[in-house]
Short mmCIF file of C-alpha atoms in Angstrom, two decimals:
data_model
loop_
_atom_site.label_atom_id
_atom_site.label_comp_id
_atom_site.label_asym_id
_atom_site.label_seq_id
_atom_site.Cartn_x
_atom_site.Cartn_y
_atom_site.Cartn_z
CA MET A 103 -47.50 -6.77 15.13
CA PRO A 104 -44.43 -8.16 16.83
CA THR A 105 -44.36 -11.77 17.81
CA ASN A 106 -45.63 -12.55 21.29
CA TRP A 107 -42.89 -14.93 22.26
CA GLU A 108 -44.21 -15.50 25.71
CA GLN A 109 -47.43 -16.86 24.24
CA GLN A 110 -45.46 -18.95 21.78
CA TYR A 111 -43.46 -20.27 24.70
CA ARG A 112 -46.58 -21.48 26.47
CA GLU A 113 -48.11 -23.05 23.36
CA THR A 114 -45.02 -24.67 21.89
CA TYR A 115 -42.90 -25.65 24.86
CA ASP A 116 -44.14 -29.24 25.25
CA ASP A 117 -43.98 -29.96 21.52
CA LEU A 118 -40.44 -28.59 21.36
CA VAL A 119 -39.37 -30.64 24.36
CA ARG A 120 -40.76 -33.81 22.81
CA PHE A 121 -39.25 -33.03 19.45
CA LEU A 122 -35.85 -32.31 20.93
CA HIS A 123 -35.99 -35.21 23.32
CA ARG A 124 -36.42 -37.61 20.41
CA LYS A 125 -33.46 -35.96 18.80
CA VAL A 126 -30.96 -35.79 21.63
CA TRP A 127 -32.41 -38.48 23.91
CA ASP A 128 -31.72 -36.44 27.00
CA SER A 129 -34.57 -34.84 28.93
CA ASP A 130 -32.52 -32.15 30.65
CA ARG A 131 -30.69 -31.34 27.49
CA ALA A 132 -33.99 -31.14 25.61
CA HIS A 133 -35.39 -28.61 28.07
CA ASP A 134 -32.18 -26.63 27.91
CA LEU A 135 -32.28 -26.58 24.13
CA VAL A 136 -35.87 -25.36 24.19
CA GLN A 137 -34.80 -22.37 26.24
CA GLU A 138 -31.90 -21.81 23.92
CA THR A 139 -34.30 -21.95 21.00
CA PHE A 140 -36.34 -19.11 22.42
CA VAL A 141 -33.28 -17.09 23.35
CA ARG A 142 -32.20 -17.20 19.74
CA ALA A 143 -35.69 -16.42 18.48
CA LEU A 144 -36.37 -13.43 20.74
CA ASN A 145 -34.68 -10.87 18.51
CA HIS A 146 -36.59 -11.98 15.43
CA ASP A 147 -40.10 -11.36 14.18
CA PRO A 148 -40.83 -14.20 11.77
CA GLU A 149 -43.97 -14.62 9.74
CA ASN A 150 -44.56 -18.12 11.11
CA PRO A 151 -43.16 -18.20 14.64
CA ARG A 152 -43.94 -21.86 15.25
CA ALA A 153 -42.16 -23.06 12.13
CA PHE A 154 -39.33 -20.66 12.92
CA LEU A 155 -38.94 -22.15 16.40
CA PHE A 156 -38.79 -25.70 15.07
CA THR A 157 -36.23 -24.66 12.50
CA ILE A 158 -34.02 -23.32 15.27
CA ALA A 159 -34.67 -26.40 17.40
CA ALA A 160 -33.79 -28.74 14.54
CA ASN A 161 -30.53 -26.88 13.95
CA LEU A 162 -29.70 -26.98 17.65
CA ALA A 163 -30.46 -30.68 17.78
CA ARG A 164 -28.26 -31.28 14.77
CA ASP A 165 -25.39 -29.38 16.37
CA GLU A 166 -25.97 -31.24 19.60
CA ALA A 167 -25.87 -34.61 17.85
CA ARG A 168 -22.59 -33.71 16.16
CA ALA A 169 -21.13 -32.59 19.47
CA ALA A 170 -22.37 -35.78 21.11
CA VAL A 171 -20.72 -37.87 18.45
CA ARG A 172 -17.49 -35.99 19.05
CA ARG A 173 -17.70 -36.46 22.77
CA LYS A 174 -18.79 -40.07 22.37
CA HIS A 175 -20.81 -40.04 25.47
CA HIS A 176 -24.26 -40.01 24.07
CA LEU A 177 -25.12 -43.32 25.69
CA GLU A 178 -23.79 -42.14 29.02
CA LEU A 179 -26.20 -39.24 28.91
CA ILE A 180 -29.08 -41.59 28.36
CA THR A 181 -27.93 -43.78 31.23
CA VAL A 182 -27.65 -40.85 33.55
CA GLU A 183 -31.01 -39.50 32.50
CA THR A 184 -32.71 -42.84 33.09
CA GLY A 185 -31.09 -43.27 36.46
CA GLU A 186 -31.97 -39.80 37.64
CA ARG A 187 -35.58 -40.04 36.69
CA SER A 188 -38.20 -40.24 39.41
CA ASP A 189 -38.68 -43.91 40.10
CA PRO A 190 -42.15 -45.08 41.12
CA GLY A 191 -40.92 -48.65 41.53
CA PRO A 192 -38.28 -51.03 40.27
CA ALA A 193 -40.59 -52.90 37.89
CA GLU A 194 -42.13 -49.74 36.46
CA ALA A 195 -38.75 -48.15 36.08
CA LEU A 196 -37.46 -51.17 34.24
CA GLU A 197 -40.43 -51.19 31.89
CA GLU A 198 -40.04 -47.51 31.29
CA ARG A 199 -36.36 -47.88 30.39
CA GLU A 200 -37.19 -50.77 28.07
CA ARG A 201 -39.91 -48.77 26.37
CA GLU A 202 -37.62 -45.81 25.94
CA ALA A 203 -34.96 -48.01 24.41
CA ALA A 204 -37.50 -49.59 22.07
CA VAL A 205 -38.72 -46.18 20.88
CA ARG A 206 -35.20 -45.10 20.26
CA ARG A 207 -34.33 -48.23 18.35
CA ALA A 208 -37.49 -47.87 16.26
CA LEU A 209 -36.80 -44.27 15.40
CA GLU A 210 -33.17 -44.92 14.60
CA SER A 211 -34.22 -47.68 12.21
CA LEU A 212 -35.90 -45.05 10.03
CA SER A 213 -34.16 -43.01 7.45
CA GLU A 214 -33.21 -39.52 8.54
CA ARG A 215 -35.82 -37.95 6.29
CA ASP A 216 -38.63 -40.24 7.53
CA ARG A 217 -37.62 -39.61 11.12
CA ASP A 218 -37.58 -35.84 10.67
CA VAL A 219 -40.95 -35.79 8.96
CA LEU A 220 -42.43 -38.02 11.65
CA LEU A 221 -41.13 -35.88 14.51
CA LEU A 222 -42.31 -32.67 12.85
CA TRP A 223 -45.77 -34.18 12.35
CA ASP A 224 -45.79 -35.27 16.00
CA ALA A 225 -44.80 -31.72 16.99
CA GLY A 226 -47.94 -30.48 15.27
CA LEU A 227 -46.53 -28.80 12.17
CA SER A 228 -48.75 -28.58 9.12
CA TYR A 229 -47.95 -30.25 5.83
CA PRO A 230 -46.59 -27.06 4.24
CA GLU A 231 -44.42 -26.42 7.30
CA ILE A 232 -43.14 -29.99 7.25
CA ALA A 233 -42.44 -29.69 3.53
CA GLU A 234 -40.46 -26.52 4.04
CA GLN A 235 -38.59 -27.79 7.06
CA ALA A 236 -37.72 -31.19 5.61
CA GLY A 237 -37.03 -29.88 2.14
CA LEU A 238 -39.77 -31.96 0.55
CA ALA A 239 -42.39 -31.24 -2.09
CA LEU A 240 -45.77 -30.67 -0.53
CA GLY A 241 -47.23 -33.64 -2.40
CA ALA A 242 -44.60 -35.96 -0.94
CA VAL A 243 -45.33 -35.22 2.70
CA GLY A 244 -48.40 -37.52 3.02
CA THR A 245 -46.68 -40.43 1.30
CA THR A 246 -43.49 -39.97 3.36
CA LEU A 247 -45.45 -39.61 6.55
CA ALA A 248 -47.58 -42.73 5.90
CA ARG A 249 -44.46 -44.75 5.17
CA ALA A 250 -42.65 -43.43 8.25
CA ARG A 251 -45.52 -44.22 10.58
CA HIS A 252 -45.86 -47.73 9.17
CA ARG A 253 -42.13 -48.43 9.58
CA LEU A 254 -42.07 -46.97 13.07
CA VAL A 255 -44.86 -49.23 14.26
CA GLU A 256 -43.28 -52.26 12.65
CA ALA A 257 -39.89 -51.50 14.17
CA TYR A 258 -41.33 -50.84 17.59
CA GLU A 259 -43.38 -54.05 17.60
CA ALA A 260 -40.36 -55.97 16.50
CA ALA A 261 -38.34 -54.44 19.31
CA GLU A 262 -41.02 -55.12 21.88
CA GLY A 263 -41.91 -58.55 20.54
CA LYS A 264 -45.54 -57.68 20.76
CA ALA A 265 -47.94 -54.93 20.07
CA PRO A 266 -47.25 -52.16 22.55
CA ASP A 267 -49.77 -51.14 25.12
CA VAL A 268 -49.49 -47.62 23.89
CA ALA A 269 -50.91 -48.70 20.57
CA ARG A 270 -54.00 -49.95 22.24
CA GLY A 271 -54.33 -46.99 24.46
CA MET B 1471 -62.38 -46.23 -10.84
CA SER B 1472 -58.86 -45.95 -9.52
CA HIS B 1473 -58.15 -46.15 -5.82
CA VAL B 1474 -56.94 -43.27 -3.66
CA ASP B 1475 -53.19 -43.48 -2.95
CA GLU B 1476 -51.72 -43.61 0.52
CA GLY B 1477 -50.44 -40.06 0.44
CA THR B 1478 -53.91 -38.69 -0.20
CA LEU B 1479 -55.40 -40.93 2.45
CA ALA B 1480 -52.70 -39.82 4.94
CA ALA B 1481 -53.42 -36.19 4.16
CA TYR B 1482 -57.12 -36.87 4.57
CA LEU B 1483 -56.42 -38.39 7.96
CA ASP B 1484 -54.18 -35.55 9.06
CA ALA B 1485 -56.62 -32.98 7.68
CA GLY B 1486 -53.80 -31.47 5.79
CA PRO B 1487 -54.20 -29.85 2.40
CA PRO B 1488 -54.73 -32.12 -0.63
CA GLU B 1489 -51.46 -33.20 -2.12
CA GLY B 1490 -49.92 -31.78 -5.26
CA GLY B 1491 -51.88 -32.56 -8.42
CA ARG B 1492 -54.80 -33.85 -6.50
CA GLU B 1493 -55.95 -30.52 -5.16
CA ARG B 1494 -58.89 -30.60 -7.54
CA GLN B 1495 -60.06 -33.83 -6.10
CA GLY B 1496 -60.81 -32.25 -2.77
CA THR B 1497 -61.93 -33.84 0.41
CA ALA B 1498 -65.44 -34.44 -0.95
CA GLU B 1499 -64.16 -36.61 -3.77
CA VAL B 1500 -62.06 -38.68 -1.36
CA GLU B 1501 -65.03 -39.18 0.86
CA ALA B 1502 -67.19 -40.13 -2.13
CA HIS B 1503 -64.62 -42.69 -3.20
CA LEU B 1504 -64.28 -44.10 0.26
CA THR B 1505 -68.03 -44.55 0.40
CA ALA B 1506 -67.97 -46.61 -2.75
CA CYS B 1507 -64.61 -48.45 -2.28
CA ALA B 1508 -64.25 -51.02 0.48
CA ASP B 1509 -60.52 -51.57 -0.24
CA CYS B 1510 -59.74 -47.92 0.25
CA ARG B 1511 -61.79 -47.88 3.45
CA ALA B 1512 -59.77 -50.81 4.73
CA ARG B 1513 -56.50 -49.07 3.83
CA LEU B 1514 -57.72 -45.92 5.50
CA ASP B 1515 -58.45 -47.87 8.67
CA THR B 1516 -54.95 -49.35 8.60
CA LEU B 1517 -53.42 -45.93 8.13
CA ARG B 1518 -55.49 -44.50 10.97
CA ARG B 1519 -54.41 -47.31 13.28
CA GLU B 1520 -50.75 -46.83 12.41
CA ARG B 1521 -51.15 -43.11 12.90
CA GLU B 1522 -52.49 -43.51 16.38
CA THR B 1523 -49.94 -46.17 17.26
CA ALA B 1524 -47.07 -43.99 16.00
CA ARG B 1525 -48.27 -41.02 18.02
CA ALA B 1526 -48.57 -43.19 21.13
CA ILE B 1527 -45.06 -44.55 20.58
CA LEU B 1528 -43.58 -41.10 20.12
CA ARG B 1529 -45.24 -39.71 23.22
CA ALA B 1530 -44.56 -42.67 25.46
CA GLY B 1531 -41.82 -42.66 28.04
CA LEU B 1532 -41.20 -38.95 28.09
CA PRO B 1533 -40.02 -37.87 31.53
CA ALA B 1534 -42.34 -35.53 33.32
CA ARG B 1535 -40.78 -32.23 34.10
CA SER B 1536 -42.22 -28.81 34.65
CA ALA B 1537 -41.42 -26.20 32.08
CA ALA B 1538 -39.08 -23.40 32.97
CA SER B 1539 -40.67 -20.01 33.13
CA PHE B 1540 -40.35 -17.54 30.31
CA ALA B 1541 -38.57 -15.21 32.73
CA ASP B 1542 -35.74 -17.68 32.75
CA VAL B 1543 -35.51 -17.34 28.99
CA LEU B 1544 -35.41 -13.56 29.25
CA GLU B 1545 -32.71 -13.70 31.93
CA ARG B 1546 -30.71 -16.07 29.80
CA SER B 1547 -31.08 -13.76 26.82
CA ARG B 1548 -29.92 -10.76 28.87
CA ALA B 1549 -26.88 -12.67 30.14
CA ARG B 1550 -26.13 -13.71 26.58
CA SER B 1551 -26.28 -10.10 25.40
CA GLU B 1552 -23.89 -8.98 28.13
CA LYS B 1553 -21.54 -11.80 27.29
CA THR B 1554 -21.64 -10.84 23.64
CA ALA B 1555 -20.97 -7.22 24.52
CA ASP B 1556 -18.04 -8.25 26.71
CA ARG B 1557 -16.71 -10.38 23.92
CA ARG B 1558 -16.97 -7.45 21.52
CA ARG B 1559 -15.19 -5.17 23.99
CA LEU B 1560 -12.50 -7.81 24.44
CA SER B 1561 -12.23 -8.19 20.71
CA ARG B 1562 -11.87 -4.43 20.34
CA LEU B 1563 -9.22 -4.33 23.05
CA THR B 1564 -7.45 -7.22 21.42
CA SER B 1565 -7.46 -5.37 18.13
CA LEU B 1566 -6.07 -2.28 19.81
CA ALA B 1567 -3.43 -4.38 21.54
CA TRP B 1568 -2.43 -5.90 18.23
CA ALA B 1569 -2.30 -2.48 16.62
CA ALA B 1570 -0.14 -1.15 19.46
CA THR B 1571 2.13 -4.17 19.15
CA VAL B 1572 2.53 -3.64 15.44
CA ILE B 1573 3.25 0.07 15.91
CA LEU B 1574 5.76 -0.71 18.64
CA ALA B 1575 7.43 -3.33 16.49
CA VAL B 1576 7.67 -0.92 13.59
CA ALA B 1577 9.08 1.77 15.84
CA VAL B 1578 11.66 -0.58 17.31
CA GLY B 1579 12.55 -1.81 13.86
CA TRP B 1580 12.91 1.74 12.62
CA TYR B 1581 15.08 2.69 15.55
CA ALA B 1582 17.22 -0.42 15.05
CA ARG B 1583 17.53 0.38 11.37
CA GLU B 1584 18.64 3.92 12.15
CA ALA B 1585 21.08 2.65 14.73
CA SER B 1586 22.52 0.14 12.26
CA PHE B 1587 23.23 3.00 9.88
CA ARG B 1588 25.15 4.92 12.55
CA PRO B 1589 28.70 3.62 12.70
CA ASP B 1590 29.18 5.86 15.72
CA VAL B 1591 26.99 3.58 17.75
CA VAL B 1592 28.47 0.37 16.39
CA GLY B 1593 32.03 1.32 17.14
CA SER B 1594 33.67 1.00 20.50
CA THR B 1595 36.33 3.68 20.46
CA GLY B 1596 36.39 6.72 22.61
CA GLU B 1597 35.24 8.67 19.63
CA THR B 1598 32.11 6.55 19.52
CA ARG B 1599 31.28 7.19 23.09
CA ALA B 1600 31.95 10.86 22.64
CA ALA B 1601 29.62 10.92 19.66
CA ILE B 1602 26.91 9.15 21.61
CA ASP B 1603 27.33 11.45 24.53
CA SER B 1604 27.22 14.48 22.33
CA SER B 1605 24.02 13.32 20.64
CA GLY B 1606 22.31 12.07 23.75
CA PRO B 1607 19.73 13.97 25.72
CA ALA B 1608 22.17 14.57 28.58
CA SER B 1609 24.66 16.38 26.37
CA PRO B 1610 25.46 19.94 27.24
CA ALA B 1611 23.89 22.89 25.52
CA PRO B 1612 25.11 23.26 21.93
CA GLU B 1613 27.66 25.86 21.07
CA PRO B 1614 26.50 28.89 19.12
CA ALA B 1615 27.70 27.52 15.80
CA ALA B 1616 26.08 24.17 16.46
CA ALA B 1617 22.92 25.87 17.62
CA ALA B 1618 22.79 27.78 14.37
CA ALA B 1619 23.22 24.56 12.45
CA THR B 1620 20.38 23.03 14.43
CA ALA B 1621 18.18 26.03 13.71
CA VAL B 1622 18.40 25.48 9.99
CA ALA B 1623 17.81 21.75 10.46
CA PRO B 1624 20.78 20.34 8.55
CA PRO B 1625 20.61 16.80 7.23
CA ARG B 1626 21.32 14.03 9.66
CA THR B 1627 24.50 13.14 7.78
CA ALA B 1628 25.84 16.62 8.26
CA ARG B 1629 25.11 16.54 11.97
CA ARG B 1630 26.86 13.21 12.29
CA ALA B 1631 29.87 14.56 10.42
CA SER B 1632 30.13 17.47 12.79
CA ASP B 1633 29.82 15.12 15.74
CA ARG B 1634 32.60 12.96 14.41
CA PHE B 1635 34.74 15.94 13.72
CA ARG B 1636 34.28 17.19 17.23
CA ALA B 1637 34.99 13.75 18.65
CA GLY B 1638 38.14 13.56 16.51
CA GLY B 1639 39.66 16.57 18.22
CA GLY B 1640 38.87 19.12 15.54
CA PRO B 1641 38.15 22.75 16.15
CA GLN B 1642 35.22 23.44 18.41
CA ALA B 1643 33.72 25.98 16.04
CA GLN B 1644 32.11 24.05 13.23
CA SER B 1645 32.06 25.68 9.83
CA PRO B 1646 29.33 24.87 7.30
CA VAL B 1647 32.01 23.46 5.02
CA VAL B 1648 32.91 20.89 7.60
CA ALA B 1649 29.28 20.12 8.38
CA ALA B 1650 28.53 19.40 4.74
CA ALA B 1651 31.67 17.41 4.06
CA PRO B 1652 31.25 13.83 2.86
CA ARG B 1653 31.54 11.03 5.34
CA VAL B 1654 34.99 9.78 6.12
CA PRO B 1655 35.75 6.06 6.01
CA GLU B 1656 36.23 4.27 9.31
CA SER B 1657 39.99 3.95 8.92
CA ARG B 1658 40.35 7.61 8.22
CA ARG B 1659 38.13 8.49 11.12
CA ASP B 1660 40.47 6.51 13.31
CA ALA B 1661 43.28 8.64 12.00
CA ALA B 1662 41.22 11.69 12.76
CA ALA B 1663 40.68 10.45 16.26
CA ALA B 1664 44.44 10.08 16.59
CA GLY B 1665 45.44 13.53 15.48
CA GLY B 1666 42.72 15.34 13.65
CA LEU B 1667 44.87 15.37 10.50
CA VAL B 1668 42.18 14.19 8.13
CA ASP B 1669 39.68 16.75 9.23
CA ASN B 1670 42.25 19.49 8.98
CA ARG B 1671 43.01 18.45 5.45
CA ARG B 1672 39.33 18.48 4.62
CA VAL B 1673 39.03 21.99 5.92
CA LEU B 1674 42.01 23.15 3.94
CA ALA B 1675 40.89 21.38 0.79
CA GLY B 1676 37.46 22.92 0.98
CA LYS B 1677 38.54 26.39 1.99
CA PRO B 1678 42.19 27.54 2.01
CA SER B 1679 43.06 28.76 5.43
CA ALA B 1680 44.66 32.02 6.36
CA GLU B 1681 47.86 30.10 6.97
CA LEU B 1682 48.05 29.04 3.36
CA LYS B 1683 47.39 32.53 2.21
CA GLN B 1684 50.17 33.73 4.40
CA ALA B 1685 52.52 31.11 2.98
CA GLU B 1686 51.57 32.17 -0.49
CA ARG B 1687 52.31 35.78 0.34
CA GLN B 1688 55.69 34.83 1.71
CA LEU B 1689 56.57 32.87 -1.40
CA ALA B 1690 55.57 35.88 -3.46
CA GLY B 1691 57.81 37.98 -1.27
CA ALA B 1692 60.70 35.70 -2.09
CA ALA B 1693 60.03 36.25 -5.74
CA GLU B 1694 60.29 39.91 -5.22
CA GLY B 1695 63.60 39.58 -3.50
CA LEU B 1696 62.28 40.19 -0.05
CA GLY B 1697 63.75 36.96 1.16
CA VAL B 1698 62.31 33.64 2.12
CA ARG B 1699 62.92 32.09 5.43
CA ALA B 1700 62.73 28.38 5.65
CA GLY B 1701 63.92 25.64 7.87
CA ALA B 1702 64.05 25.94 11.61
CA ASN B 1703 63.79 29.70 11.57
CA ALA B 1704 60.82 29.86 9.25
CA PRO B 1705 57.59 31.25 10.64
CA ALA B 1706 55.35 28.61 12.10
CA PRO B 1707 52.45 29.26 9.69
CA LEU B 1708 54.72 28.72 6.70
CA MET B 1709 56.07 25.48 8.10
CA LYS B 1710 52.62 24.29 8.86
CA ALA B 1711 51.39 25.21 5.43
CA ALA B 1712 54.31 23.39 3.89
CA SER B 1713 53.72 20.34 6.01
CA ILE B 1714 50.03 20.15 5.26
CA SER B 1715 50.21 21.09 1.59
CA PRO B 1716 49.60 17.78 -0.03
CA TRP B 1717 51.22 16.76 -3.22
CA ALA B 1718 49.73 14.39 -5.69
CA ASP B 1719 52.00 12.20 -7.76
CA THR B 1720 51.76 12.89 -11.43
CA THR B 1721 53.57 12.46 -14.70
CA ALA B 1722 56.03 14.67 -16.50
CA ASP B 1723 53.40 15.61 -19.07
CA ALA B 1724 50.98 16.70 -16.37
CA ALA B 1725 53.70 18.75 -14.76
CA VAL B 1726 54.33 20.49 -18.08
CA LYS B 1727 50.65 21.36 -18.32
CA VAL B 1728 50.55 22.75 -14.81
CA LEU B 1729 53.58 24.98 -15.33
CA GLY B 1730 52.72 25.94 -18.86
CA GLY B 1731 56.12 24.74 -20.02
CA ARG B 1732 58.81 22.20 -19.40
CA PRO B 1733 60.06 22.35 -15.84
CA LEU B 1734 63.66 23.12 -15.05
CA LEU B 1735 65.73 20.13 -14.02
CA ILE B 1736 69.24 19.66 -12.71
CA ALA B 1737 71.20 18.41 -15.61
CA GLY B 1738 72.80 15.05 -15.00
CA ALA B 1739 70.56 14.11 -12.08
CA MET B 1740 68.03 11.30 -12.23
CA THR B 1741 64.44 12.41 -11.89
CA THR B 1742 62.55 10.06 -9.61
CA SER B 1743 59.09 11.61 -9.33
CA TYR B 1744 56.78 14.42 -10.30
CA ALA B 1745 54.06 15.80 -8.09
CA VAL B 1746 51.60 18.65 -8.36
CA SER B 1747 50.14 20.70 -5.58
CA VAL B 1748 46.51 20.07 -4.72
CA THR B 1749 46.14 23.28 -2.75
CA GLY B 1750 45.17 25.30 -5.77
CA LEU B 1751 48.65 26.71 -6.40
CA ARG B 1752 50.20 25.98 -9.74
CA GLN B 1753 53.22 24.29 -8.30
CA VAL B 1754 55.18 21.22 -9.29
CA ARG B 1755 57.49 19.24 -7.09
CA ILE B 1756 60.22 17.30 -8.81
CA THR B 1757 62.42 14.90 -6.93
CA GLN B 1758 65.90 14.16 -8.28
CA ARG B 1759 68.67 11.91 -7.08
CA LEU B 1760 72.21 13.06 -7.45
CA GLY B 1761 75.13 10.78 -8.07
CA ASP B 1762 76.40 10.78 -4.48
CA GLY B 1763 73.04 9.74 -3.06
CA THR B 1764 71.79 13.17 -2.25
CA VAL B 1765 68.11 13.60 -2.96
CA VAL B 1766 66.82 17.05 -3.73
CA GLU B 1767 63.42 18.39 -4.63
CA LEU B 1768 62.63 21.27 -6.91
CA ILE B 1769 59.46 23.16 -6.21
CA GLU B 1770 58.58 25.21 -9.22
CA GLY B 1771 55.66 27.53 -9.58
CA ARG B 1772 54.52 30.87 -10.72
CA THR B 1773 54.83 33.90 -8.60
CA PRO B 1774 51.45 35.45 -7.81
CA ALA B 1775 52.44 38.63 -9.61
CA GLU B 1776 53.17 36.70 -12.78
CA ALA B 1777 49.96 34.80 -12.56
CA ALA B 1778 47.97 38.00 -12.14
CA MET B 1779 49.73 39.56 -15.08
CA GLU B 1780 49.02 36.60 -17.33
CA LYS B 1781 45.43 36.61 -16.34
CA ALA B 1782 45.13 40.28 -17.23
CA THR B 1783 46.93 40.11 -20.53
CA ALA B 1784 45.26 37.32 -22.40
CA PRO B 1785 45.59 33.69 -23.08
CA ALA B 1786 48.35 34.30 -25.59
CA ALA B 1787 50.60 35.56 -22.89
CA LEU B 1788 50.13 32.60 -20.68
CA GLY B 1789 53.68 31.57 -21.24
CA ARG B 1790 55.62 29.41 -23.49
CA PRO B 1791 53.94 26.88 -25.67
CA SER B 1792 53.56 23.57 -24.00
CA GLY B 1793 56.78 21.63 -24.22
CA ALA B 1794 58.95 24.61 -25.12
CA PRO B 1795 61.89 24.75 -22.80
CA ARG B 1796 62.34 27.80 -20.71
CA ALA B 1797 65.52 29.72 -20.90
CA ALA B 1798 68.05 28.37 -18.51
CA PRO B 1799 68.69 30.61 -15.60
CA ALA B 1800 71.78 32.57 -15.62
CA PRO B 1801 74.46 31.80 -13.08
CA VAL B 1802 72.93 32.34 -9.74
CA THR B 1803 74.36 35.10 -7.73
CA GLN B 1804 72.73 37.92 -5.90
CA LYS B 1805 74.74 40.39 -7.84
CA GLN B 1806 73.69 39.11 -11.20
CA GLU B 1807 70.06 38.76 -10.27
CA ALA B 1808 69.16 42.23 -9.23
CA GLY B 1809 65.54 42.18 -8.23
CA ALA B 1810 65.39 38.43 -8.62
CA GLY B 1811 66.12 37.05 -5.27
CA LEU B 1812 68.37 34.26 -4.19
CA ARG B 1813 68.18 33.29 -0.63
CA GLU B 1814 69.82 30.34 0.99
CA GLU B 1815 69.50 28.62 4.25
CA THR B 1816 71.25 25.53 5.37
CA ASP B 1817 69.32 23.16 3.12
CA ALA B 1818 67.20 25.26 0.76
CA VAL B 1819 67.65 28.03 -1.72
CA SER B 1820 65.23 29.78 -4.04
CA VAL B 1821 65.58 31.61 -7.27
CA SER B 1822 63.13 33.56 -9.39
CA ARG B 1823 63.26 33.46 -13.13
CA GLY B 1824 60.82 35.27 -15.44
CA GLY B 1825 57.84 34.99 -13.18
CA TYR B 1826 58.69 31.47 -12.00
CA LEU B 1827 59.92 30.65 -8.58
CA VAL B 1828 62.18 27.63 -8.12
CA THR B 1829 63.01 26.37 -4.67
CA LEU B 1830 65.73 23.79 -4.27
CA ARG B 1831 65.71 21.76 -1.10
CA VAL B 1832 67.88 18.93 -0.01
CA VAL B 1833 65.76 16.05 1.17
CA ILE B 1834 68.42 13.48 1.80
CA ALA B 1835 71.96 14.67 2.11
CA ALA B 1836 74.91 12.44 1.54
CA ASP B 1837 76.92 14.71 3.74
CA LYS B 1838 75.41 16.13 6.84
CA ALA B 1839 76.41 19.61 6.03
CA VAL B 1840 75.30 21.02 2.70
CA ARG B 1841 77.24 24.05 1.91
CA ARG B 1842 75.78 27.06 0.29
CA ASP B 1843 78.10 27.00 -2.65
CA SER B 1844 76.98 23.47 -3.36
CA LEU B 1845 73.39 24.64 -3.64
CA GLU B 1846 74.41 27.45 -5.87
CA ARG B 1847 76.19 25.08 -8.14
CA LEU B 1848 73.11 22.93 -8.33
CA LEU B 1849 71.00 25.90 -9.28
CA SER B 1850 73.45 26.74 -12.02
CA LYS B 1851 72.80 23.34 -13.49
CA LEU B 1852 69.11 23.96 -13.98
CA ARG B 1853 68.22 23.47 -17.59
#
């Protein structure tokens, strides 16, 4: 039975946006890359469509990061994105920008492997899918994931100077 | 009892499959251990807290934005397909353009190569332009002979030779001999353009003309005492044949071989050169300088009748052994030489001896008037 990509689109869109946003740190670009991910996947009929989509998304994000490094305007994109966002109020907007920066700093403090495993787990992939995507042994996924989560929380709290509200919520 | 490691506890939390070599433990064993081990329960609580905090961190601060519809994805895919198809068409056209460029370049190169091999095109003389005009598309219809040559598709070299010959002022009717003749060097072609002499010689060398045959007949007539007319009153064909009959310098030994015996010479005169005819006649021209500065030439050769007789009678009768002197001619008078003619003009006289014809001609005369008796005396000195 051929893959129902429209259904996959509905079920995976938010996870892909979040995954890509944490990779490229640009909301508009993340949404655009999600569409591009499905455009590239449409002509295929993979056994595991969800894992296949995240594989494409990871490759797109990697290409995007390389292009961003070449253009050297990655930070400008973030600035533009933050400025264009809907602004409920100056104080809330400031807090939101600070939180975003703290998340980014925390993620970038991780190793590339820990970061990838963490984002794939957050996107809802199973342990075997994470193992295949990250190139890890299945038995190493839990250990890597536990270490990544611990380091992320530590790094975020250090960046915030306190335990984040999100942790309590 | 050993504690459960963090990887197994994390997998337990995430409800993932048991890790690696611990599959046999199963979830029930982990739960049994957690029931009995307070340390592992505390570690599990820490891991659960970190898990929830990490998820909250990762999902915080994401901008809210509505998802694009799947129709947008389909439209984007369709546009991508068209773009790809256009790119393929462009690539195909580009390939065809490259192929056409290569073919054109090869064709131009080939044409340039052909042109570089055609000295007619390189030159700048009137002959060149005539050759170009004659080979160009605007040239008039070919003559019958040329049309016949075209019908049998002669080699390009032969066609060029005929073009050059025509441009050099040669006869309009092209014979196959001329068409197949080897190419003439540039300097000689210039000469041909000046007077057509070279091409005429080529024609005569390849195929003796009727004029030569006529000259030969007249020389044979002299041998038979019918008289030879030379000088200003000589028939035009004979004069022309004499003027175009080329001589090739040679040695005395070669002259002996051509004549089949030692040539007759004027006793007491200095021999300055030997030459043999290249027209096919067995003739030798000997130039001698007399004491008073007069230069004469002796043209010696066989009469056609003698040659035919020798050919019919065998090699043994081909004449005297090489090097054996011929008998000296008797005193030259018409009375003494009945049947063997002596004819004299102002500067030439001929005598026939035993199948050999000797013509004596004054080339450079010390005195302007050369008397007949002087020529007779010279003939009497032939040894």
